PDB file of N, CA and C in Angstrom:
ATOM      1  N   MET N   1       7.398 -16.525   7.289  1.00  0.00           N
ATOM      2  CA  MET N   1       6.162 -16.011   6.297  1.00  0.00           C
ATOM      3  C   MET N   1       5.361 -16.373   6.754  1.00  0.00           C
ATOM      4  N   VAL N   2       4.544 -15.572   6.670  1.00  0.00           N
ATOM      5  CA  VAL N   2       3.674 -14.553   7.259  1.00  0.00           C
ATOM      6  C   VAL N   2       2.713 -16.193   5.763  1.00  0.00           C
ATOM      7  N   ASN N   3       1.486 -16.923   6.833  1.00  0.00           N
ATOM      8  CA  ASN N   3       0.537 -17.675   6.062  1.00  0.00           C
ATOM      9  C   ASN N   3      -0.390 -17.284   5.722  1.00  0.00           C
ATOM     10  N   ARG N   4      -0.208 -16.551   4.138  1.00  0.00           N
ATOM     11  CA  ARG N   4      -0.429 -15.170   3.802  1.00  0.00           C
ATOM     12  C   ARG N   4      -2.230 -15.853   2.654  1.00  0.00           C
ATOM     13  N   ASP N   5      -2.961 -14.638   3.482  1.00  0.00           N
ATOM     14  CA  ASP N   5      -3.904 -14.524   2.880  1.00  0.00           C
ATOM     15  C   ASP N   5      -4.326 -14.558   1.110  1.00  0.00           C
ATOM     16  N   PRO N   6      -5.233 -15.264   0.459  1.00  0.00           N
ATOM     17  CA  PRO N   6      -5.344 -15.717  -0.722  1.00  0.00           C
ATOM     18  C   PRO N   6      -5.524 -14.361  -1.978  1.00  0.00           C
ATOM     19  N   ARG N   7      -6.065 -13.337  -1.326  1.00  0.00           N
ATOM     20  CA  ARG N   7      -6.017 -12.166  -2.030  1.00  0.00           C
ATOM     21  C   ARG N   7      -5.009 -11.644  -2.570  1.00  0.00           C
ATOM     22  N   TYR N   8      -3.849 -11.722  -1.147  1.00  0.00           N
ATOM     23  CA  TYR N   8      -2.611 -10.875  -1.918  1.00  0.00           C
ATOM     24  C   TYR N   8      -2.421 -11.279  -2.974  1.00  0.00           C
ATOM     25  N   HIS N   9      -2.823 -12.777  -3.478  1.00  0.00           N
ATOM     26  CA  HIS N   9      -2.213 -12.810  -5.296  1.00  0.00           C
ATOM     27  C   HIS N   9      -3.026 -12.265  -6.214  1.00  0.00           C
ATOM     28  N   LEU N  10      -3.857 -11.514  -5.567  1.00  0.00           N
ATOM     29  CA  LEU N  10      -5.027 -10.683  -6.732  1.00  0.00           C
ATOM     30  C   LEU N  10      -4.078  -9.521  -7.401  1.00  0.00           C
ATOM     31  N   VAL N  11      -3.422  -9.057  -5.954  1.00  0.00           N
ATOM     32  CA  VAL N  11      -2.805  -7.305  -6.939  1.00  0.00           C
ATOM     33  C   VAL N  11      -1.615  -7.571  -7.838  1.00  0.00           C
ATOM     34  N   GLN N  12      -0.642  -8.307  -8.078  1.00  0.00           N
ATOM     35  CA  GLN N  12       0.274  -8.303  -9.207  1.00  0.00           C
ATOM     36  C   GLN N  12      -0.633  -8.290 -10.141  1.00  0.00           C
ATOM     37  N   SER N  13      -1.779  -9.611 -10.591  1.00  0.00           N
ATOM     38  CA  SER N  13      -2.168  -9.415 -12.136  1.00  0.00           C
ATOM     39  C   SER N  13      -3.445  -8.472 -12.463  1.00  0.00           C
ATOM     40  N   MET N  14      -3.244  -7.676 -10.700  1.00  0.00           N
ATOM     41  CA  MET N  14      -4.763  -5.845 -11.402  1.00  0.00           C
ATOM     42  C   MET N  14      -3.063  -4.942 -11.015  1.00  0.00           C
ATOM     43  N   TYR N  15      -2.375  -5.103 -11.477  1.00  0.00           N
ATOM     44  CA  TYR N  15      -1.676  -4.352 -11.541  1.00  0.00           C
ATOM     45  C   TYR N  15      -1.007  -3.772 -13.216  1.00  0.00           C
ATOM     46  N   GLU N  16      -0.360  -5.380 -13.341  1.00  0.00           N
ATOM     47  CA  GLU N  16       0.016  -5.909 -14.450  1.00  0.00           C
ATOM     48  C   GLU N  16      -2.277  -4.846 -15.410  1.00  0.00           C
ATOM     49  N   LYS N  17      -2.951  -5.490 -14.868  1.00  0.00           N
ATOM     50  CA  LYS N  17      -4.125  -5.357 -15.780  1.00  0.00           C
ATOM     51  C   LYS N  17      -4.364  -3.940 -15.698  1.00  0.00           C
ATOM     52  N   GLY N  18      -3.231  -2.874 -14.997  1.00  0.00           N
ATOM     53  CA  GLY N  18      -3.700  -1.110 -14.694  1.00  0.00           C
ATOM     54  C   GLY N  18      -5.128  -0.739 -13.742  1.00  0.00           C
ATOM     55  N   HIS N  19      -5.434  -1.691 -12.733  1.00  0.00           N
ATOM     56  CA  HIS N  19      -6.512  -1.951 -12.227  1.00  0.00           C
ATOM     57  C   HIS N  19      -5.689  -0.412 -10.418  1.00  0.00           C
ATOM     58  N   VAL N  20      -4.507  -1.199 -10.679  1.00  0.00           N
ATOM     59  CA  VAL N  20      -3.067  -0.639  -9.556  1.00  0.00           C
ATOM     60  C   VAL N  20      -2.938   0.201 -10.156  1.00  0.00           C
ATOM     61  N   ARG N  21      -3.068   1.450  -9.234  1.00  0.00           N
ATOM     62  CA  ARG N  21      -2.230   2.139 -10.054  1.00  0.00           C
ATOM     63  C   ARG N  21      -1.267   3.668  -8.875  1.00  0.00           C
ATOM     64  N   SER N  22      -1.633   3.095  -7.983  1.00  0.00           N
ATOM     65  CA  SER N  22      -1.522   3.844  -6.701  1.00  0.00           C
ATOM     66  C   SER N  22      -1.343   3.056  -5.355  1.00  0.00           C
ATOM     67  N   PHE N  23      -0.598   3.068  -4.043  1.00  0.00           N
ATOM     68  CA  PHE N  23      -0.134   2.308  -3.245  1.00  0.00           C
ATOM     69  C   PHE N  23      -1.347   2.079  -2.153  1.00  0.00           C
ATOM     70  N   ASN N  24      -2.430   2.621  -2.127  1.00  0.00           N
ATOM     71  CA  ASN N  24      -3.832   2.850  -1.581  1.00  0.00           C
ATOM     72  C   ASN N  24      -4.621   1.846  -1.962  1.00  0.00           C
ATOM     73  N   ASP N  25      -4.160   1.493  -3.979  1.00  0.00           N
ATOM     74  CA  ASP N  25      -5.366   0.680  -4.492  1.00  0.00           C
ATOM     75  C   ASP N  25      -5.354  -1.052  -4.270  1.00  0.00           C
ATOM     76  N   ILE N  26      -4.244  -1.437  -4.058  1.00  0.00           N
ATOM     77  CA  ILE N  26      -4.179  -2.940  -3.041  1.00  0.00           C
ATOM     78  C   ILE N  26      -4.911  -2.522  -2.427  1.00  0.00           C
ATOM     79  N   PHE N  27      -5.935  -1.881  -1.388  1.00  0.00           N
ATOM     80  CA  PHE N  27      -6.342  -2.219  -0.590  1.00  0.00           C
ATOM     81  C   PHE N  27      -8.090  -2.701  -1.603  1.00  0.00           C
ATOM     82  N   ARG N  28      -8.004  -2.330  -2.082  1.00  0.00           N
ATOM     83  CA  ARG N  28      -9.303  -2.975  -3.228  1.00  0.00           C
ATOM     84  C   ARG N  28      -9.242  -3.841  -3.039  1.00  0.00           C
ATOM     85  N   TYR N  29      -7.905  -4.708  -3.131  1.00  0.00           N
ATOM     86  CA  TYR N  29      -8.102  -6.451  -2.970  1.00  0.00           C
ATOM     87  C   TYR N  29      -7.533  -7.116  -2.078  1.00  0.00           C
ATOM     88  N   VAL N  30      -6.954  -6.562  -1.341  1.00  0.00           N
ATOM     89  CA  VAL N  30      -6.362  -7.331   0.488  1.00  0.00           C
ATOM     90  C   VAL N  30      -7.314  -6.212   1.228  1.00  0.00           C
ATOM     91  N   PRO N  31      -7.676  -6.686   2.234  1.00  0.00           N
ATOM     92  CA  PRO N  31      -8.571  -5.892   2.735  1.00  0.00           C
ATOM     93  C   PRO N  31      -6.880  -4.971   4.354  1.00  0.00           C
ATOM     94  N   LYS N  32      -7.622  -3.671   4.686  1.00  0.00           N
ATOM     95  CA  LYS N  32      -6.758  -3.160   4.911  1.00  0.00           C
ATOM     96  C   LYS N  32      -5.993  -3.683   6.516  1.00  0.00           C
ATOM     97  N   THR N  33      -7.316  -4.622   7.343  1.00  0.00           N
ATOM     98  CA  THR N  33      -7.547  -4.977   8.230  1.00  0.00           C
ATOM     99  C   THR N  33      -6.279  -6.817   8.137  1.00  0.00           C
ATOM    100  N   VAL N  34      -6.275  -6.991   7.425  1.00  0.00           N
ATOM    101  CA  VAL N  34      -5.217  -8.271   6.967  1.00  0.00           C
ATOM    102  C   VAL N  34      -3.516  -7.634   6.719  1.00  0.00           C
ATOM    103  N   VAL N  35      -3.816  -6.505   6.139  1.00  0.00           N
ATOM    104  CA  VAL N  35      -1.971  -6.702   6.221  1.00  0.00           C
ATOM    105  C   VAL N  35      -2.090  -5.738   7.298  1.00  0.00           C
ATOM    106  N   ALA N  36      -2.773  -5.315   7.875  1.00  0.00           N
ATOM    107  CA  ALA N  36      -2.099  -3.987   9.195  1.00  0.00           C
ATOM    108  C   ALA N  36      -1.951  -6.125  10.346  1.00  0.00           C
ATOM    109  N   LYS N  37      -2.476  -6.763  10.055  1.00  0.00           N
ATOM    110  CA  LYS N  37      -2.426  -7.464  11.464  1.00  0.00           C
ATOM    111  C   LYS N  37      -1.245  -8.377  11.073  1.00  0.00           C
ATOM    112  N   ASN N  38      -0.871  -8.720   9.677  1.00  0.00           N
ATOM    113  CA  ASN N  38      -0.061  -9.058   8.702  1.00  0.00           C
ATOM    114  C   ASN N  38       1.633  -8.924   8.941  1.00  0.00           C
ATOM    115  N   LEU N  39       1.532  -6.972   9.388  1.00  0.00           N
ATOM    116  CA  LEU N  39       2.160  -6.214   9.257  1.00  0.00           C
ATOM    117  C   LEU N  39       1.983  -6.098  11.203  1.00  0.00           C
ATOM    118  N   GLY N  40       1.443  -6.694  11.701  1.00  0.00           N
ATOM    119  CA  GLY N  40       1.788  -6.415  12.726  1.00  0.00           C
ATOM    120  C   GLY N  40       1.043  -5.138  13.301  1.00  0.00           C
ATOM    121  N   THR N  41       1.244  -4.692  13.000  1.00  0.00           N
ATOM    122  CA  THR N  41       0.387  -3.176  13.679  1.00  0.00           C
ATOM    123  C   THR N  41      -1.514  -3.408  13.987  1.00  0.00           C
ATOM    124  N   LYS N  42      -1.884  -2.184  14.701  1.00  0.00           N
ATOM    125  CA  LYS N  42      -3.247  -1.693  14.870  1.00  0.00           C
ATOM    126  C   LYS N  42      -4.042  -1.771  13.737  1.00  0.00           C
ATOM    127  N   VAL N  43      -5.199  -1.753  13.297  1.00  0.00           N
ATOM    128  CA  VAL N  43      -6.041  -1.466  12.345  1.00  0.00           C
ATOM    129  C   VAL N  43      -5.528   0.199  12.438  1.00  0.00           C
ATOM    130  N   ASP N  44      -5.799   0.366  13.515  1.00  0.00           N
ATOM    131  CA  ASP N  44      -6.515   2.170  13.474  1.00  0.00           C
ATOM    132  C   ASP N  44      -4.932   3.080  13.120  1.00  0.00           C
ATOM    133  N   ARG N  45      -3.792   2.614  13.121  1.00  0.00           N
ATOM    134  CA  ARG N  45      -2.293   3.019  12.804  1.00  0.00           C
ATOM    135  C   ARG N  45      -2.250   2.597  11.739  1.00  0.00           C
ATOM    136  N   PHE N  46      -2.438   1.775  10.742  1.00  0.00           N
ATOM    137  CA  PHE N  46      -2.685   1.534   9.526  1.00  0.00           C
ATOM    138  C   PHE N  46      -3.194   2.302   8.942  1.00  0.00           C
ATOM    139  N   THR N  47      -4.666   2.930   9.430  1.00  0.00           N
ATOM    140  CA  THR N  47      -5.287   3.230   8.445  1.00  0.00           C
ATOM    141  C   THR N  47      -5.046   4.903   8.224  1.00  0.00           C
ATOM    142  N   LYS N  48      -4.653   5.208   9.671  1.00  0.00           N
ATOM    143  CA  LYS N  48      -3.731   6.941   9.504  1.00  0.00           C
ATOM    144  C   LYS N  48      -2.861   6.378   8.620  1.00  0.00           C
ATOM    145  N   LEU N  49      -1.926   5.676   8.590  1.00  0.00           N
ATOM    146  CA  LEU N  49      -0.944   5.757   7.965  1.00  0.00           C
ATOM    147  C   LEU N  49      -0.693   5.325   6.092  1.00  0.00           C
ATOM    148  N   MET N  50      -2.400   4.410   5.386  1.00  0.00           N
ATOM    149  CA  MET N  50      -3.100   5.133   4.295  1.00  0.00           C
ATOM    150  C   MET N  50      -3.182   6.685   4.136  1.00  0.00           C
ATOM    151  N   LYS N  51      -3.506   7.455   5.351  1.00  0.00           N
ATOM    152  CA  LYS N  51      -4.398   8.414   4.666  1.00  0.00           C
ATOM    153  C   LYS N  51      -2.496   9.634   5.079  1.00  0.00           C
ATOM    154  N   ARG N  52      -1.459   8.916   5.074  1.00  0.00           N
ATOM    155  CA  ARG N  52       0.201  10.222   4.973  1.00  0.00           C
ATOM    156  C   ARG N  52       0.427   8.817   4.807  1.00  0.00           C
ATOM    157  N   VAL N  53       0.550   8.520   3.356  1.00  0.00           N
ATOM    158  CA  VAL N  53       1.915   7.229   3.134  1.00  0.00           C
ATOM    159  C   VAL N  53       3.404   7.557   2.781  1.00  0.00           C
ATOM    160  N   GLU N  54       3.402   9.116   3.334  1.00  0.00           N
ATOM    161  CA  GLU N  54       4.969   9.104   3.522  1.00  0.00           C
ATOM    162  C   GLU N  54       5.431   8.558   4.987  1.00  0.00           C
ATOM    163  N   LYS N  55       4.436   8.732   5.834  1.00  0.00           N
ATOM    164  CA  LYS N  55       4.802   7.802   7.363  1.00  0.00           C
ATOM    165  C   LYS N  55       5.170   6.164   6.696  1.00  0.00           C
ATOM    166  N   PHE N  56       4.761   5.831   5.817  1.00  0.00           N
ATOM    167  CA  PHE N  56       5.683   4.194   6.254  1.00  0.00           C
ATOM    168  C   PHE N  56       6.664   4.231   6.119  1.00  0.00           C
ATOM    169  N   THR N  57       7.346   3.032   6.707  1.00  0.00           N
ATOM    170  CA  THR N  57       8.580   2.546   6.250  1.00  0.00           C
ATOM    171  C   THR N  57       9.324   2.262   4.855  1.00  0.00           C
ATOM    172  N   LEU N  58      10.400   1.944   5.288  1.00  0.00           N
ATOM    173  CA  LEU N  58      10.907   1.407   3.388  1.00  0.00           C
ATOM    174  C   LEU N  58       9.913   0.474   4.158  1.00  0.00           C
ATOM    175  N   GLU N  59      10.447  -0.601   5.361  1.00  0.00           N
ATOM    176  CA  GLU N  59      10.419  -1.964   5.945  1.00  0.00           C
ATOM    177  C   GLU N  59       8.789  -2.148   5.429  1.00  0.00           C
ATOM    178  N   ASP N  60       8.208  -1.855   5.755  1.00  0.00           N
ATOM    179  CA  ASP N  60       6.670  -1.321   5.668  1.00  0.00           C
ATOM    180  C   ASP N  60       5.453  -2.035   4.380  1.00  0.00           C
ATOM    181  N   ILE N  61       6.638  -1.112   3.182  1.00  0.00           N
ATOM    182  CA  ILE N  61       6.577  -1.787   1.589  1.00  0.00           C
ATOM    183  C   ILE N  61       6.999  -2.678   1.237  1.00  0.00           C
ATOM    184  N   VAL N  62       8.164  -2.548   1.529  1.00  0.00           N
ATOM    185  CA  VAL N  62       8.644  -3.783   1.069  1.00  0.00           C
ATOM    186  C   VAL N  62       8.024  -4.619   1.686  1.00  0.00           C
ATOM    187  N   MET N  63       7.775  -5.296   3.128  1.00  0.00           N
ATOM    188  CA  MET N  63       6.674  -6.487   3.343  1.00  0.00           C
ATOM    189  C   MET N  63       5.495  -6.429   2.999  1.00  0.00           C
ATOM    190  N   ILE N  64       4.997  -5.593   2.169  1.00  0.00           N
ATOM    191  CA  ILE N  64       3.225  -5.650   1.568  1.00  0.00           C
ATOM    192  C   ILE N  64       4.058  -5.782   0.348  1.00  0.00           C
ATOM    193  N   GLY N  65       5.151  -4.897  -0.269  1.00  0.00           N
ATOM    194  CA  GLY N  65       5.346  -5.936  -1.495  1.00  0.00           C
ATOM    195  C   GLY N  65       5.495  -7.248  -1.455  1.00  0.00           C
ATOM    196  N   THR N  66       6.688  -7.959  -0.374  1.00  0.00           N
ATOM    197  CA  THR N  66       6.624  -9.342  -0.923  1.00  0.00           C
ATOM    198  C   THR N  66       5.132  -9.838  -0.101  1.00  0.00           C
ATOM    199  N   PHE N  67       4.305  -9.975   0.481  1.00  0.00           N
ATOM    200  CA  PHE N  67       3.075  -9.964   0.749  1.00  0.00           C
ATOM    201  C   PHE N  67       2.343 -10.221  -0.648  1.00  0.00           C
ATOM    202  N   CYS N  68       2.519  -9.927  -1.393  1.00  0.00           N
ATOM    203  CA  CYS N  68       1.597  -8.940  -2.855  1.00  0.00           C
ATOM    204  C   CYS N  68       3.142  -9.979  -3.879  1.00  0.00           C
ATOM    205  N   ASP N  69       3.726 -10.593  -3.765  1.00  0.00           N
ATOM    206  CA  ASP N  69       4.908 -10.879  -4.873  1.00  0.00           C
ATOM    207  C   ASP N  69       5.181  -9.559  -5.755  1.00  0.00           C
ATOM    208  N   MET N  70       5.228  -7.929  -4.816  1.00  0.00           N
ATOM    209  CA  MET N  70       5.623  -7.290  -6.131  1.00  0.00           C
ATOM    210  C   MET N  70       7.222  -6.689  -5.809  1.00  0.00           C
ATOM    211  N   SER N  71       8.021  -6.197  -6.692  1.00  0.00           N
ATOM    212  CA  SER N  71       9.056  -6.059  -6.084  1.00  0.00           C
ATOM    213  C   SER N  71       9.097  -5.026  -5.327  1.00  0.00           C
ATOM    214  N   LEU N  72      10.071  -4.617  -4.994  1.00  0.00           N
ATOM    215  CA  LEU N  72      10.778  -2.968  -4.523  1.00  0.00           C
ATOM    216  C   LEU N  72      10.541  -1.918  -5.466  1.00  0.00           C
ATOM    217  N   ASP N  73      10.708  -2.115  -6.537  1.00  0.00           N
ATOM    218  CA  ASP N  73      11.015  -0.656  -7.174  1.00  0.00           C
ATOM    219  C   ASP N  73       9.196  -0.925  -7.953  1.00  0.00           C
ATOM    220  N   VAL N  74       8.090  -1.353  -8.109  1.00  0.00           N
ATOM    221  CA  VAL N  74       6.939  -1.354  -8.204  1.00  0.00           C
ATOM    222  C   VAL N  74       6.471  -0.685  -7.421  1.00  0.00           C
ATOM    223  N   MET N  75       6.690  -1.245  -5.761  1.00  0.00           N
ATOM    224  CA  MET N  75       5.986  -0.498  -4.896  1.00  0.00           C
ATOM    225  C   MET N  75       6.636   0.676  -4.518  1.00  0.00           C
ATOM    226  N   THR N  76       7.853   0.986  -4.729  1.00  0.00           N
ATOM    227  CA  THR N  76       8.128   2.487  -5.013  1.00  0.00           C
ATOM    228  C   THR N  76       7.423   3.173  -5.320  1.00  0.00           C
ATOM    229  N   GLU N  77       7.442   2.977  -6.808  1.00  0.00           N
ATOM    230  CA  GLU N  77       6.376   3.029  -7.941  1.00  0.00           C
ATOM    231  C   GLU N  77       4.936   3.363  -7.595  1.00  0.00           C
ATOM    232  N   LEU N  78       4.027   2.229  -6.521  1.00  0.00           N
ATOM    233  CA  LEU N  78       2.589   2.693  -6.208  1.00  0.00           C
ATOM    234  C   LEU N  78       2.756   3.679  -5.383  1.00  0.00           C
ATOM    235  N   TRP N  79       3.972   4.169  -4.111  1.00  0.00           N
ATOM    236  CA  TRP N  79       3.268   4.653  -3.418  1.00  0.00           C
ATOM    237  C   TRP N  79       4.027   6.519  -4.095  1.00  0.00           C
ATOM    238  N   LYS N  80       5.117   6.520  -4.753  1.00  0.00           N
ATOM    239  CA  LYS N  80       5.255   7.884  -5.148  1.00  0.00           C
ATOM    240  C   LYS N  80       3.609   7.835  -5.976  1.00  0.00           C
ATOM    241  N   GLU N  81       2.864   7.624  -6.774  1.00  0.00           N
ATOM    242  CA  GLU N  81       2.110   8.075  -6.761  1.00  0.00           C
ATOM    243  C   GLU N  81       1.182   8.164  -6.440  1.00  0.00           C
ATOM    244  N   GLU N  82       0.550   7.315  -4.778  1.00  0.00           N
ATOM    245  CA  GLU N  82       0.162   7.789  -3.535  1.00  0.00           C
ATOM    246  C   GLU N  82       0.554   9.234  -3.196  1.00  0.00           C
ATOM    247  N   TYR N  83       1.491   9.135  -2.762  1.00  0.00           N
ATOM    248  CA  TYR N  83       2.114  10.670  -2.428  1.00  0.00           C
ATOM    249  C   TYR N  83       1.858  11.628  -3.333  1.00  0.00           C
ATOM    250  N   ARG N  84       1.983  11.473  -3.948  1.00  0.00           N
ATOM    251  CA  ARG N  84       1.526  12.562  -5.148  1.00  0.00           C
ATOM    252  C   ARG N  84      -0.218  12.673  -5.199  1.00  0.00           C
ATOM    253  N   ARG N  85      -0.585  12.287  -5.163  1.00  0.00           N
ATOM    254  CA  ARG N  85      -2.584  11.862  -5.335  1.00  0.00           C
ATOM    255  C   ARG N  85      -2.358  13.147  -2.833  1.00  0.00           C
ATOM    256  N   GLN N  86      -1.379  12.249  -3.135  1.00  0.00           N
ATOM    257  CA  GLN N  86      -2.316  12.763  -1.455  1.00  0.00           C
ATOM    258  C   GLN N  86      -1.851  14.112  -1.704  1.00  0.00           C
ATOM    259  N   LYS N  87      -0.591  14.441  -2.187  1.00  0.00           N
ATOM    260  CA  LYS N  87      -0.351  16.017  -2.543  1.00  0.00           C
ATOM    261  C   LYS N  87      -0.754  16.718  -2.754  1.00  0.00           C
ATOM    262  N   GLU N  88      -1.544  16.205  -4.507  1.00  0.00           N
ATOM    263  CA  GLU N  88      -2.488  17.623  -4.600  1.00  0.00           C
ATOM    264  C   GLU N  88      -3.641  17.448  -3.934  1.00  0.00           C
ATOM    265  N   ALA N  89      -4.637  16.987  -3.473  1.00  0.00           N
ATOM    266  CA  ALA N  89      -5.813  16.897  -2.527  1.00  0.00           C
ATOM    267  C   ALA N  89      -5.255  17.797  -1.580  1.00  0.00           C
ATOM    268  N   ILE N  90      -4.488  17.576  -0.825  1.00  0.00           N
ATOM    269  CA  ILE N  90      -4.259  18.361  -0.111  1.00  0.00           C
ATOM    270  C   ILE N  90      -2.318  18.911   0.040  1.00  0.00           C
ATOM    271  N   PRO N  91      -2.268  20.478  -0.835  1.00  0.00           N
ATOM    272  CA  PRO N  91      -1.061  21.079  -1.412  1.00  0.00           C
ATOM    273  C   PRO N  91      -0.438  21.556  -0.142  1.00  0.00           C
ATOM    274  N   ASP N  92      -0.722  22.073   0.423  1.00  0.00           N
ATOM    275  CA  ASP N  92      -0.321  22.839   1.938  1.00  0.00           C
ATOM    276  C   ASP N  92       0.292  21.896   3.106  1.00  0.00           C
ATOM    277  N   ARG N  93       0.024  20.206   2.448  1.00  0.00           N
ATOM    278  CA  ARG N  93      -0.035  19.718   3.579  1.00  0.00           C
ATOM    279  C   ARG N  93       1.871  19.637   4.486  1.00  0.00           C
ATOM    280  N   PRO N  94       2.235  20.012   5.380  1.00  0.00           N
ATOM    281  CA  PRO N  94       3.466  19.220   5.480  1.00  0.00           C
ATOM    282  C   PRO N  94       3.309  17.962   5.846  1.00  0.00           C
ATOM    283  N   ILE N  95       5.304  17.977   5.796  1.00  0.00           N
ATOM    284  CA  ILE N  95       5.903  15.640   5.530  1.00  0.00           C
ATOM    285  C   ILE N  95       6.254  15.779   6.840  1.00  0.00           C
TER     286      ILE N  95
END
């Protein structure tokens, strides 16, 4: 297991308080640079994934959930909400 950044512990608490409602809300509490490093990916690639969440793999979502002590059910709920928001922002965007 990755030596976790202590900010990961904030995510579940912020979710329970209603401050994390979609996938990208996680990155208000844990910088994307930290998450990208922990996933073993470059920050530029990770930024692209954040803008097109449908490109994240299930493995990526599971790993981020593990870092944050969040279940797969919660992570997929957050992912679906982010996907919905992005789809509404650009409705004709191809998948």
